Short mmCIF file of C-alpha atoms in Angstrom, two decimals:
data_model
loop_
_atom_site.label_atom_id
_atom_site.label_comp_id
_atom_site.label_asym_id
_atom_site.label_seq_id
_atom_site.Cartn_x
_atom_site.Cartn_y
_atom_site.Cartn_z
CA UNK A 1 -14.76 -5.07 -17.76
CA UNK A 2 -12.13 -6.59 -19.49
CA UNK A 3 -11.15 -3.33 -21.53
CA UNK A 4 -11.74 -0.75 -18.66
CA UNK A 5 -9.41 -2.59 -17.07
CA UNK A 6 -6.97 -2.81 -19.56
CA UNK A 7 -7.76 0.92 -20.13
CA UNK A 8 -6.52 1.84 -16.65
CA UNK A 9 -3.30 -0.30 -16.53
CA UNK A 10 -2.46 1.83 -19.53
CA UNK A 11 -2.80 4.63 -17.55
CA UNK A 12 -1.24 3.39 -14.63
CA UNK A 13 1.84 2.33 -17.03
CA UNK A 14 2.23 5.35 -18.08
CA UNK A 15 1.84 7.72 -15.05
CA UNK A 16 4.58 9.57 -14.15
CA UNK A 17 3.74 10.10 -10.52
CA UNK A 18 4.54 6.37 -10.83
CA UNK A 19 7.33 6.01 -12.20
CA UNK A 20 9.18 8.94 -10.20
CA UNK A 21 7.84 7.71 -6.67
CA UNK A 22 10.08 3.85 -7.95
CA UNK A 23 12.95 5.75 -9.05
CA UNK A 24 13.17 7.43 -5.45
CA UNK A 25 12.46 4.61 -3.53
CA UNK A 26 14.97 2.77 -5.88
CA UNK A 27 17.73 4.98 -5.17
CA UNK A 28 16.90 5.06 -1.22
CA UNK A 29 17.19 1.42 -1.32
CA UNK A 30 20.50 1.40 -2.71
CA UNK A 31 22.24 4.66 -1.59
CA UNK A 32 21.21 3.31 2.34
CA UNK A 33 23.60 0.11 1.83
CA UNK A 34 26.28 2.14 -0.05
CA UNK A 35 26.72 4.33 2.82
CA UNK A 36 26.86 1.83 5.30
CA UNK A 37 29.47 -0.13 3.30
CA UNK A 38 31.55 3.03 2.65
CA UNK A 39 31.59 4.09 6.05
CA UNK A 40 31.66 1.11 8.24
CA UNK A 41 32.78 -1.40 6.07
CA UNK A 42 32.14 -4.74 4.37
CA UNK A 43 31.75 -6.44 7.75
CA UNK A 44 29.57 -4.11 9.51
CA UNK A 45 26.47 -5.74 8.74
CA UNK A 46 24.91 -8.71 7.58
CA UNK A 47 21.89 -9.46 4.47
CA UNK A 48 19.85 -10.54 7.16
CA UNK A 49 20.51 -7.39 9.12
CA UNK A 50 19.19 -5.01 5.79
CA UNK A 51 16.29 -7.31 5.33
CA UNK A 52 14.45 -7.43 8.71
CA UNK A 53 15.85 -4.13 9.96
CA UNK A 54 15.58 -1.80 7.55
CA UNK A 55 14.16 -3.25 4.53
CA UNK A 56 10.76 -4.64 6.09
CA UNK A 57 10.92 -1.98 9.11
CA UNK A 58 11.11 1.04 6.62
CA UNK A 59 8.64 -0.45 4.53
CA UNK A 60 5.58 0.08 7.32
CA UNK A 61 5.50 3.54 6.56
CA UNK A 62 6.06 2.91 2.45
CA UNK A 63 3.28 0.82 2.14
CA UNK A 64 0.43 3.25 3.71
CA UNK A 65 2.12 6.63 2.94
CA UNK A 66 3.88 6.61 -0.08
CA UNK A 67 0.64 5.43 -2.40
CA UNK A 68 -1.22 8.01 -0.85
CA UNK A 69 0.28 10.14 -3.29
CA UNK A 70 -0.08 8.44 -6.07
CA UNK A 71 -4.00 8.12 -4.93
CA UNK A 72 -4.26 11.69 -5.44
CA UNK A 73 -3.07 11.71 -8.90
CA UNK A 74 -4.14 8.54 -10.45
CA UNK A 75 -7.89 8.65 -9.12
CA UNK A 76 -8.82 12.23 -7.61
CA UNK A 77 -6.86 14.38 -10.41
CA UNK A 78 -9.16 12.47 -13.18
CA UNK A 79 -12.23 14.58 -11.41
CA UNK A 80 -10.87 17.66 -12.40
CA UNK A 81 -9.11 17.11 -15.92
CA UNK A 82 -12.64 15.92 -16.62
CA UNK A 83 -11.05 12.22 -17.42
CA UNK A 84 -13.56 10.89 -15.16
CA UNK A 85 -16.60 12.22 -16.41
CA UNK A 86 -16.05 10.82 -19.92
CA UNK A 87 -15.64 7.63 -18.46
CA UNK A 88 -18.37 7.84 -16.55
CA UNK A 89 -20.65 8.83 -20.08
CA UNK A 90 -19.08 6.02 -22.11
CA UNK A 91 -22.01 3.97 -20.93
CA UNK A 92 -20.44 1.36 -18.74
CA UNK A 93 -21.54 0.11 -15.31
CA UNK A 94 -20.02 2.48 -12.58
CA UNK A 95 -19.19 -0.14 -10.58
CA UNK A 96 -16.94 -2.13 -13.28
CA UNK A 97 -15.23 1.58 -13.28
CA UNK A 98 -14.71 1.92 -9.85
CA UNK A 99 -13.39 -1.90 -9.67
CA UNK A 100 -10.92 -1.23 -12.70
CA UNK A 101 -9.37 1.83 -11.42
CA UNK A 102 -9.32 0.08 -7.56
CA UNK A 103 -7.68 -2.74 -9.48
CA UNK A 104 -4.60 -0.40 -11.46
CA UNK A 105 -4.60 1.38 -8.49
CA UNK A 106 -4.06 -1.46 -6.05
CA UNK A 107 -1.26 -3.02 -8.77
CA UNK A 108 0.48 0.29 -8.69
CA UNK A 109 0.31 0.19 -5.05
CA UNK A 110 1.79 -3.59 -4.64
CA UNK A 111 4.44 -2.44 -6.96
CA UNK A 112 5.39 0.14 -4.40
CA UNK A 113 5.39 -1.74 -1.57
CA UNK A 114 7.95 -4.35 -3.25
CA UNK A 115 10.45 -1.89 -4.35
CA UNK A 116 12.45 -0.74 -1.39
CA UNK A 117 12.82 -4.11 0.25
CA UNK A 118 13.76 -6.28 -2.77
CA UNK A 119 16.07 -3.54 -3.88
CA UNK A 120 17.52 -3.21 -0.90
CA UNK A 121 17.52 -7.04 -0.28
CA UNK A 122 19.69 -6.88 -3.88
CA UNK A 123 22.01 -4.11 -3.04
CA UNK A 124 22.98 -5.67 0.28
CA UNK A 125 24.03 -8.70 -1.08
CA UNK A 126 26.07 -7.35 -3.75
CA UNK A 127 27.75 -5.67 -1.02
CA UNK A 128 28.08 -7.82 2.00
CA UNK A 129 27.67 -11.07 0.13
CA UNK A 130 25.75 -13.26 0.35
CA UNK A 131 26.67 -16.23 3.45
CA UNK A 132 23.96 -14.87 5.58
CA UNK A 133 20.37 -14.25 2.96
CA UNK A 134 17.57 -14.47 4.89
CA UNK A 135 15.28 -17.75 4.25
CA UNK A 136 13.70 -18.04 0.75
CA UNK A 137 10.37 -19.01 2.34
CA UNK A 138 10.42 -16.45 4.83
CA UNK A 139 11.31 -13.91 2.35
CA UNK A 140 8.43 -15.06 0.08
CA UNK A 141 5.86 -15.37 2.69
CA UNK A 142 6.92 -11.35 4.36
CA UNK A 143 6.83 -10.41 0.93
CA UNK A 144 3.38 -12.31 -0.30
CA UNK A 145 1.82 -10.54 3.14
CA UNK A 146 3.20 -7.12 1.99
CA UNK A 147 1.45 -7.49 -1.66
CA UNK A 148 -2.13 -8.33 0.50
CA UNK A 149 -1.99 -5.39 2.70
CA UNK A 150 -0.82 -2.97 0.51
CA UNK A 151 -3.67 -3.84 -1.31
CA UNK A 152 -6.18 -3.78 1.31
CA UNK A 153 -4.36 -0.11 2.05
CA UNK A 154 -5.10 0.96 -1.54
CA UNK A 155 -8.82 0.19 -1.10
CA UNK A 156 -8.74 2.55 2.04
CA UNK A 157 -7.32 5.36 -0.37
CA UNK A 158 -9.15 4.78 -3.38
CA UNK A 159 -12.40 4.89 -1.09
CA UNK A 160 -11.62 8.81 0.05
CA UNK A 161 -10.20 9.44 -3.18
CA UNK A 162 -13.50 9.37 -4.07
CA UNK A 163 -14.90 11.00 -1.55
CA UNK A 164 -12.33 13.71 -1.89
CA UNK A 165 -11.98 14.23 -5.83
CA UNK A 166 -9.29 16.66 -5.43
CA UNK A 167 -5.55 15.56 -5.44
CA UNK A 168 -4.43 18.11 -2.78
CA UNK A 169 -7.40 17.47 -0.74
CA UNK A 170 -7.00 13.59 -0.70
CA UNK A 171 -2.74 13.67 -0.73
CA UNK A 172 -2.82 15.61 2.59
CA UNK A 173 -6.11 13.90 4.00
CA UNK A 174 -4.73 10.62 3.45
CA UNK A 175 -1.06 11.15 4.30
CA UNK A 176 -2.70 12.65 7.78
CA UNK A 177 -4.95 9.43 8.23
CA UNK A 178 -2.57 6.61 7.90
CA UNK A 179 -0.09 8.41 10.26
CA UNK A 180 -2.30 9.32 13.01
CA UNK A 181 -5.12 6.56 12.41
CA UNK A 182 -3.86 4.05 13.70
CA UNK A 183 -2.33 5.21 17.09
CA UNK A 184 -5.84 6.56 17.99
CA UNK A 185 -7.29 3.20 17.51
CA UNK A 186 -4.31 1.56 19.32
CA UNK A 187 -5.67 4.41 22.39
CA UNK A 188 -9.26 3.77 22.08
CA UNK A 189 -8.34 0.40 22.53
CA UNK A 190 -6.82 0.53 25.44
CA UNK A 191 -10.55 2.32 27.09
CA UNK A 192 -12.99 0.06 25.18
CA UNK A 193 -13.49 -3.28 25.02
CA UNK A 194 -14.76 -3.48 21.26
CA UNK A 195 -12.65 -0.92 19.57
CA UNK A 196 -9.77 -3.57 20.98
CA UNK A 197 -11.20 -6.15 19.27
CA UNK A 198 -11.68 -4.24 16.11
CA UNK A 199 -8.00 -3.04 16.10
CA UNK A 200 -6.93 -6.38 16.97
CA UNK A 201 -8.49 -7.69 13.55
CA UNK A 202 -7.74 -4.64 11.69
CA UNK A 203 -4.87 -4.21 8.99
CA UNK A 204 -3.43 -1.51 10.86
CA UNK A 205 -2.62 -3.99 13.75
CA UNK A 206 -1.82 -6.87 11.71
CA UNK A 207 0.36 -4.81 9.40
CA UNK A 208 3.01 -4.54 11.85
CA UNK A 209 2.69 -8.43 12.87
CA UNK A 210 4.11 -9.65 9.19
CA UNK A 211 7.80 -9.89 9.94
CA UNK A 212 7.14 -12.17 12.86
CA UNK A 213 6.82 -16.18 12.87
CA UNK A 214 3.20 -17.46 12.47
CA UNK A 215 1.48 -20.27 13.76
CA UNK A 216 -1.58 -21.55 11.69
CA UNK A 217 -4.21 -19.69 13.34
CA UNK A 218 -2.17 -16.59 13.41
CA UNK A 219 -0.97 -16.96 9.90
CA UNK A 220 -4.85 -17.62 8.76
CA UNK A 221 -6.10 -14.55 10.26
CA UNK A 222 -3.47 -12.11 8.64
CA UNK A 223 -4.05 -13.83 5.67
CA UNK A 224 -7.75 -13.19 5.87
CA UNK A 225 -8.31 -9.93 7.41
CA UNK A 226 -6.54 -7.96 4.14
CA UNK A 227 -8.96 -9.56 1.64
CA UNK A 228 -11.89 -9.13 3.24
CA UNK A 229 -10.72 -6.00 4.42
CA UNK A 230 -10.19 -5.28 0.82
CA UNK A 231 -13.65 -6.40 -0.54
CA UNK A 232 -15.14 -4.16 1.78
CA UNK A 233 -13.95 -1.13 1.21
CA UNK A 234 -14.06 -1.69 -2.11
CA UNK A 235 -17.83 -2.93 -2.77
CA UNK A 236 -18.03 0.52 -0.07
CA UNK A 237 -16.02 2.80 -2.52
CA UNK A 238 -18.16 1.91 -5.69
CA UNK A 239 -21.41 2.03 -3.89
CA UNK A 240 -19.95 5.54 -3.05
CA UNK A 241 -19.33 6.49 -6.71
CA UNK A 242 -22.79 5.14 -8.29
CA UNK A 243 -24.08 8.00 -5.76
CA UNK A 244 -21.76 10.66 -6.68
CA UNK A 245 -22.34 13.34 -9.15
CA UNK A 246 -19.68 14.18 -11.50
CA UNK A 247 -18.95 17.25 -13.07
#
């Protein structure tokens, strides 16, 4: 286990898809602040201001959308390059494979979901100062929350890139899914009684619920729901790919 998953941070260190998806996201982060700066001046806004507005507010749609492309290269493309079919004849357990590559994948997708904001978070403060930060504990506990669900949100993709095992098919499935998923389930909820209650305790919901103060029942359950949510598509996924044939 130890090597495959050594063996797949490799590859996720060096995958370009990667590398150029945190160079844009970089230079959004820091070319947003610059403008404001330049064109309203130093006063115009506040740390505090970049951090809850823009920073965490532009990161809902980072976190499930911009990984989605990096699903389809990282997993799906390895079905046709034939990449994954010598992994899967080296012998080892499918499901350590599928849990190595769901691991990379989920670090690659954490590592996206932390860019814009604590760029941006940097940025600002370089150029509006720094008398009004946002609290250290409440930046470490939006940002800790961010890390869990983009990791329970990587699960989600790694499970139909699977499925899939076609980078255009799974970019455009998945990029469709995340933006449209969630506002069905937020209608169905509003006809039946137990698809509320599922989107109630569903990362999709909870997502959206990080930037706000938490009591300790409300802080337990969106501290829960990502993990498990996590575990289960991910015992789901491999149980998925020890059934799949690959060519």
């Amino acid at each position: 286990m130890g090597n495959l998953v050594k063996s797949e941070l490799y590859k996720l260190r060096k995958d370009r898809t990667l590398w150029t998806l945190i160079v844009i996201l970089m230079a959004s982060a820091i070319f947003y602040p610059v403008l404001i700066f330049f064109d309203n001046g130093a006063n115009s806004a506040t740390v505090n201001d970049f951090y809850i507005g823009t920073a965490l507010s532009g990161n809902d749609y980072i976190v499930k959308l911009v990984p989605c492309i990096l699903a389809g290269f990282f997993i799906s493309s390895e079905y046709s390059n034939g990449t994954m079919k010598s992994i899967g004849a080296s012998g080892n357990n499918r499901i350590r494979i599928y849990f190595a590559k769901l691991l990379a994948f989920s670090i690659g997708a954490v590592i996206i979901s932390l860019v814009f904001p604590l760029v941006i978070l940097a940025a600002s403060t370089i150029l509006f100062g720094a008398h009004d930060l946002p609290a250290l504990d409440y930046v470490i506990q939006t940002m800790g929350l961010t890390i869990l669900y983009a990791a329970a949100f990587a699960s989600i993709m790694s499970l139909f890139s699977i499925i899939f095992s076609d980078s255009g098919k799974t970019i455009g499935f998945l990029l469709i899914f995340f933006l449209l998923f969630d506002s069905i389930l937020y209608l169905l909820s509003k006809e039946f009684a137990f698809v509320e209650a599922v989107f109630n305790y569903s990362v999709f919901k909870l997502f959206l619920d990080i930037k706000a103060d938490l009591s300790n029942g409300a802080f337990l359950k969106i501290l829960l729901v990502p993990v498990i949510t996590w575990m289960v598509f991910g015992f789901l996924g491999s149980f998925i790919f020890q059934k799949k044939e690959i060519k």
